């Protein structure tokens, strides 16, 4: 089976991890801060916090922004459940903004309309989580201007988008967001096995995220309520969690981020090749928003079902039967049973649901060979033509 995504691990990565394993520190040593500095250097953000997953990063981001009961968090329905769940972790309510049918990202026009209604009803969100689906940046300038107008904070879920650019600047620089979150799960662009990070330019948010990542405990005298009892002393001043990344993971991350640009460049090569080879099939190819550079975590096609005499699930199954490890990103979150129990209904976000009826993620990963890609192209061509 040709997988839809796969990490690339080199001898350099293995050596970095083994060296750290033999060092004095497996946790809370020099590797995590060094990885954070590499993230800051790459993106231009002032602060970065490495954590054990993007899910944890989303959680500490929401906590730092003060999300709690009575508040609302809005995100896109076409995302991994974690982008929405972080709101529920904080006791807030979650709602969704439908996607743009071309970019598959949260639609700024739908956002403007929904914000105007929410303002009248007194239900404006505290936090908006735009998700750069497939690595394609959202229309951040429009989203940011709306957020400013209505006093909404922004957490960019850039789990798919490290290495991408918006208007020529790196995703993660937080120019249009209070906080940006990355994931380093093995299928994503760079990996630390499990892992994530939260980045910000705001010193206060940074201080809070540092606390929430590690039990709410500080050794910073300026944050304490009384003077230190001695060199052992620390204070717990918030209810935090243990969301720390290990030294082994950070060592892997440092080694991987050195190859980030080549990872993304390779994905662009593969995508360009797909674009050329698939152009005549009854499918919609990925759209690229002008003046953006996608991180290209995923290559998603949409079936033009009126031109194909098979159902979406038949095409999907036939591809898998012939060794093509296709996937679907994502089942709209509001249609999940947990969210249905919160009152959401099928029909609430029609563009997201339509996308789900037609979307297929084709295999794309760093070490994909030309032969493997040709196999995907040939099988897809055959399945759609038969
Ligand atoms: C993968 C992913 C997450 C969660 O990442 P983890 O590191 O696995 O917690 C969140 N949001 C999106 C959009 C993702 O793709």
Coordinates of C-alpha atoms in Angstrom, one line a residue, residues 218-221 224-236:
X218 CA 7.2 29.2 38.1
X219 CA 10.7 29.9 39.4
X220 CA 10.6 33.5 38.2
X221 CA 10.8 35.6 41.4
X224 CA 5.9 35.0 43.0
X225 CA 3.7 36.2 45.9
X226 CA 6.5 36.1 48.4
X227 CA 10.3 36.0 48.3
X228 CA 12.0 32.8 47.6
X229 CA 12.7 30.4 50.4
X230 CA 15.9 29.1 48.8
X231 CA 17.3 27.6 45.6
X232 CA 14.7 24.7 45.7
X233 CA 11.8 27.1 45.7
X234 CA 9.0 27.4 43.1
X235 CA 5.4 28.5 43.3
X236 CA 2.3 27.2 41.6

